[in-house]
Coordinates of C-alpha atoms in Angstrom, one line a residue:
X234 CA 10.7 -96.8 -8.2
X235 CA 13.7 -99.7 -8.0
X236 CA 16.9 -99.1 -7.3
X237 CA 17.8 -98.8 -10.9
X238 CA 14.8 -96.7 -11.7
X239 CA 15.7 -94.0 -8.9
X240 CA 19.4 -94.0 -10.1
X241 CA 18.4 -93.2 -14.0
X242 CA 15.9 -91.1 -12.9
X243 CA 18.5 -88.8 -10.8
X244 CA 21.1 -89.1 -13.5
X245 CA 18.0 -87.4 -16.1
X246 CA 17.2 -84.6 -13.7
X247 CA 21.2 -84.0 -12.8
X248 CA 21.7 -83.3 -16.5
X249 CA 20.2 -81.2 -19.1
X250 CA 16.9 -81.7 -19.1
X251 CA 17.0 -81.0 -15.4
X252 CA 13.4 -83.0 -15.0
X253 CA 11.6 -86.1 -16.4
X254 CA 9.1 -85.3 -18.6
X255 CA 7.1 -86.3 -21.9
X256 CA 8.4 -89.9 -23.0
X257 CA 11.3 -90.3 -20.3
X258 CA 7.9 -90.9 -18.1
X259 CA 7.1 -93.4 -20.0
X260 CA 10.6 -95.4 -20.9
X261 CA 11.5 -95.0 -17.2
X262 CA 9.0 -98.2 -16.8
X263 CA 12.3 -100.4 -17.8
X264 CA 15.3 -98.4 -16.3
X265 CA 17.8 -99.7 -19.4
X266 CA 15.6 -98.3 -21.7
X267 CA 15.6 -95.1 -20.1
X268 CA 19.0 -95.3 -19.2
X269 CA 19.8 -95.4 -23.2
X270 CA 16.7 -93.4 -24.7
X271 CA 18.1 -90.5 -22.7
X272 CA 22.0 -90.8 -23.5
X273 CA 20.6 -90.5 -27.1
X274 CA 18.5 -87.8 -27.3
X275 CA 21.1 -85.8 -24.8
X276 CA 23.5 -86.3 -28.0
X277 CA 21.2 -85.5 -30.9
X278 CA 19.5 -82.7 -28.9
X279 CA 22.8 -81.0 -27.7
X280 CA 26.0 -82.4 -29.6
X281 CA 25.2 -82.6 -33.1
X282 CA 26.7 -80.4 -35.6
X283 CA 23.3 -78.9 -36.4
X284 CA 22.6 -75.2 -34.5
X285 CA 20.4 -75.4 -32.0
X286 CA 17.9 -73.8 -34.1
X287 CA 18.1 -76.3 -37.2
X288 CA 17.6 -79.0 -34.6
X289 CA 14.1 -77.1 -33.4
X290 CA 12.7 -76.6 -36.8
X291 CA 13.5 -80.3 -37.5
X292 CA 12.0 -81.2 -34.3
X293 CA 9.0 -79.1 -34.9
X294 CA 8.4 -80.8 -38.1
X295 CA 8.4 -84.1 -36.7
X296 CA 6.3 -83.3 -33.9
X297 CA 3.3 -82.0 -36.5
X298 CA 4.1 -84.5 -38.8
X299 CA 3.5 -87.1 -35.9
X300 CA 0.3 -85.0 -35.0
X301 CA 1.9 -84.9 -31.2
X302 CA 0.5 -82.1 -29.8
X303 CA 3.1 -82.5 -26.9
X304 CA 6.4 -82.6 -28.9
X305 CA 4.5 -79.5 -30.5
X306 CA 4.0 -77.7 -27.4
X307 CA 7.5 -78.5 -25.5
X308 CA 9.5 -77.9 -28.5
X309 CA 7.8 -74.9 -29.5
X310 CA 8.9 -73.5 -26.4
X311 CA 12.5 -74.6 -27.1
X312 CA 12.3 -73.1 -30.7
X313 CA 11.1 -69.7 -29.0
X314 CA 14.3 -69.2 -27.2
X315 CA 16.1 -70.2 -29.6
X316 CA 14.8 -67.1 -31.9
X317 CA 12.5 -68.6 -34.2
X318 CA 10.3 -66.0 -35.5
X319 CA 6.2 -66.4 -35.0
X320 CA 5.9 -66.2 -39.2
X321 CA 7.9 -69.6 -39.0
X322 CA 6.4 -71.4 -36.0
X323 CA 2.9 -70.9 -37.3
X324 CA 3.6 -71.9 -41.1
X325 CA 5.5 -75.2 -39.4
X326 CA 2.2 -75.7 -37.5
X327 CA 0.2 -75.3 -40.9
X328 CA 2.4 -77.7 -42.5
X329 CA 3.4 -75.2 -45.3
X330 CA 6.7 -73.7 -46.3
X331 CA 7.6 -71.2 -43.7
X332 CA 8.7 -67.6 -44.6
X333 CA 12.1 -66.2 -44.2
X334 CA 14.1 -69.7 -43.7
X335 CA 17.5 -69.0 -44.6
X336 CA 19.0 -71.1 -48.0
X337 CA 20.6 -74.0 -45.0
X338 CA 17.1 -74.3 -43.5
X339 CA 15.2 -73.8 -46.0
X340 CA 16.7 -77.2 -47.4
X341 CA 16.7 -78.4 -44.1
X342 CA 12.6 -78.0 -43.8
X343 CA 12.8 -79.7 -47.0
X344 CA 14.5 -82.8 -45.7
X345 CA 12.7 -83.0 -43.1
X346 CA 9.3 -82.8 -44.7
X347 CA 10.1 -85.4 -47.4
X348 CA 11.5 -87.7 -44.7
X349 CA 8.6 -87.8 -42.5
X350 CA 6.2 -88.2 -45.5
X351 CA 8.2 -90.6 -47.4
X352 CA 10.6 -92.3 -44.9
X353 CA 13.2 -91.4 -47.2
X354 CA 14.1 -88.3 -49.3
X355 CA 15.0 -88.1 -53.0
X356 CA 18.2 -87.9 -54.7
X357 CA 17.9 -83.7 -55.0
X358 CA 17.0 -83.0 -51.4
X359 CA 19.2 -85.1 -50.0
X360 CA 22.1 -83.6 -52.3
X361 CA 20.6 -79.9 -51.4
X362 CA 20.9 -80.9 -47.6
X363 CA 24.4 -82.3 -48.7
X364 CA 25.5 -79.4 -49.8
X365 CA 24.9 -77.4 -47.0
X366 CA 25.7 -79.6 -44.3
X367 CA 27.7 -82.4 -45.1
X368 CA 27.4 -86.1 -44.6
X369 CA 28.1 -86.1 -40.8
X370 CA 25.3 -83.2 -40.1
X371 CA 22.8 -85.4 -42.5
X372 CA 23.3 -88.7 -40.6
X373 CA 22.6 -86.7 -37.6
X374 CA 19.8 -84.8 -39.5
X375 CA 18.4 -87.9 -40.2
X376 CA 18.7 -89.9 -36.6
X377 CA 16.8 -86.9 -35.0
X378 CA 13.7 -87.4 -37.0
X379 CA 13.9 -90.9 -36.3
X380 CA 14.7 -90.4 -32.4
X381 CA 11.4 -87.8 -32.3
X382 CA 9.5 -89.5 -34.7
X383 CA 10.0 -92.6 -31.4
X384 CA 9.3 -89.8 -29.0
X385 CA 6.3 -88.5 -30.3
X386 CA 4.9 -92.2 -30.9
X387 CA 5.5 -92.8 -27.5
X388 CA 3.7 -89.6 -26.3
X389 CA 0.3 -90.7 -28.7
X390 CA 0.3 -94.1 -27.7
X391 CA 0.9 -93.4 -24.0
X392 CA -1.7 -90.2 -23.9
X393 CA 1.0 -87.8 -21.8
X394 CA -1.0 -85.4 -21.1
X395 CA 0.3 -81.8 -21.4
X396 CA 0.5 -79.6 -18.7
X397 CA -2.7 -78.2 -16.8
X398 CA -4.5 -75.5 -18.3
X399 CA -2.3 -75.9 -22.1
X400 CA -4.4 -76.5 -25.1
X401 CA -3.2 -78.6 -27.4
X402 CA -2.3 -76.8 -31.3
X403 CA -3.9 -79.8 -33.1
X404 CA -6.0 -82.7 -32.1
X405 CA -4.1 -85.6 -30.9
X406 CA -5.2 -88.6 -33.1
X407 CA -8.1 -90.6 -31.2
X408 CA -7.5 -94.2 -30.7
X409 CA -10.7 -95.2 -31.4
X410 CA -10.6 -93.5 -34.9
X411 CA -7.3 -96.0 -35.6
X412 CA -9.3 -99.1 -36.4

């Protein structure tokens, strides 16, 4: 590693995520981009004004939606501790409507899902989602998808490889099946 590679690098595993890992391995091939990909998803992942769980289930949809079996496995982890009940986590890995979502995330799933199939959402989800979190929590809402819908590119395209012995939930796309 350079000298600015080693210095980002120790900054990431000084912080929250306490390791590199998943995309960060990849990014940390230009130490700026790094540098900045990790001050962003430290704020989106940890100071938004969405609960830590609302920030999982969107995350979790994203990761599926991207078919990235990694997002997938890491954040299902993350959504585990976070007490998302097994009903949910395997209806968000069967890309259905999950039982027992409360009114908030139910129209929060909602967002999500029409975002990642649409790029955009209509006028009654978004004013659902409005309505429950207000503009400053949907801007947020809405960067998140876009920061893991970068981070689970970036896993694909890169092939980071989950960790020995861990099937993946779904088949990661094949590259040769692209053209």
């Amino acid at each position: 590693m350079s000298a600015e590679q080693r210095a980002v690098h120790d900054r990431i595993v000084s912080g929250p995520r306490g390791k590199i890992q998943g995309p960060l391995r990849a990014a940390l091939h230009n130490a700026e981009l790094a540098d900045k990909w990790s001050a962003l998803g430290a704020l989106l992942r940890y100071r938004t004004s969405l609960t830590p769980r609302q920030s999982e289930i969107a995350i979790l949809v994203t990761g599926r939606a991207c078919r990235s079996p990694f997002e997938w496995y890491a954040h299902r982890i993350e959504a585990e501790k976070v007490g998302i009940e097994a009903p949910i986590l395997e209806a968000l890995l069967e890309q259905r409507e999950p039982p027992g979502l409360t009114p908030a995330e139910h129209a929060l799933w909602r967002y999500v899902v029409e975002l990642n199939a649409h790029r955009s959402v209509s006028d009654a989800t978004y004013r659902e989602a409005l309505g429950h979190f207000g503009e400053r929590a949907i801007v947020e809402l809405t960067a998140l998808v876009g920061y893991y819908t970068m981070v689970a590119i970036t896993l694909n395209c890169h092939e980071i490889p989950l960790p020995e012995g861990v099937a993946p939930a779904f088949p990661l796309p094949q590259h040769d099946d692209l053209q």
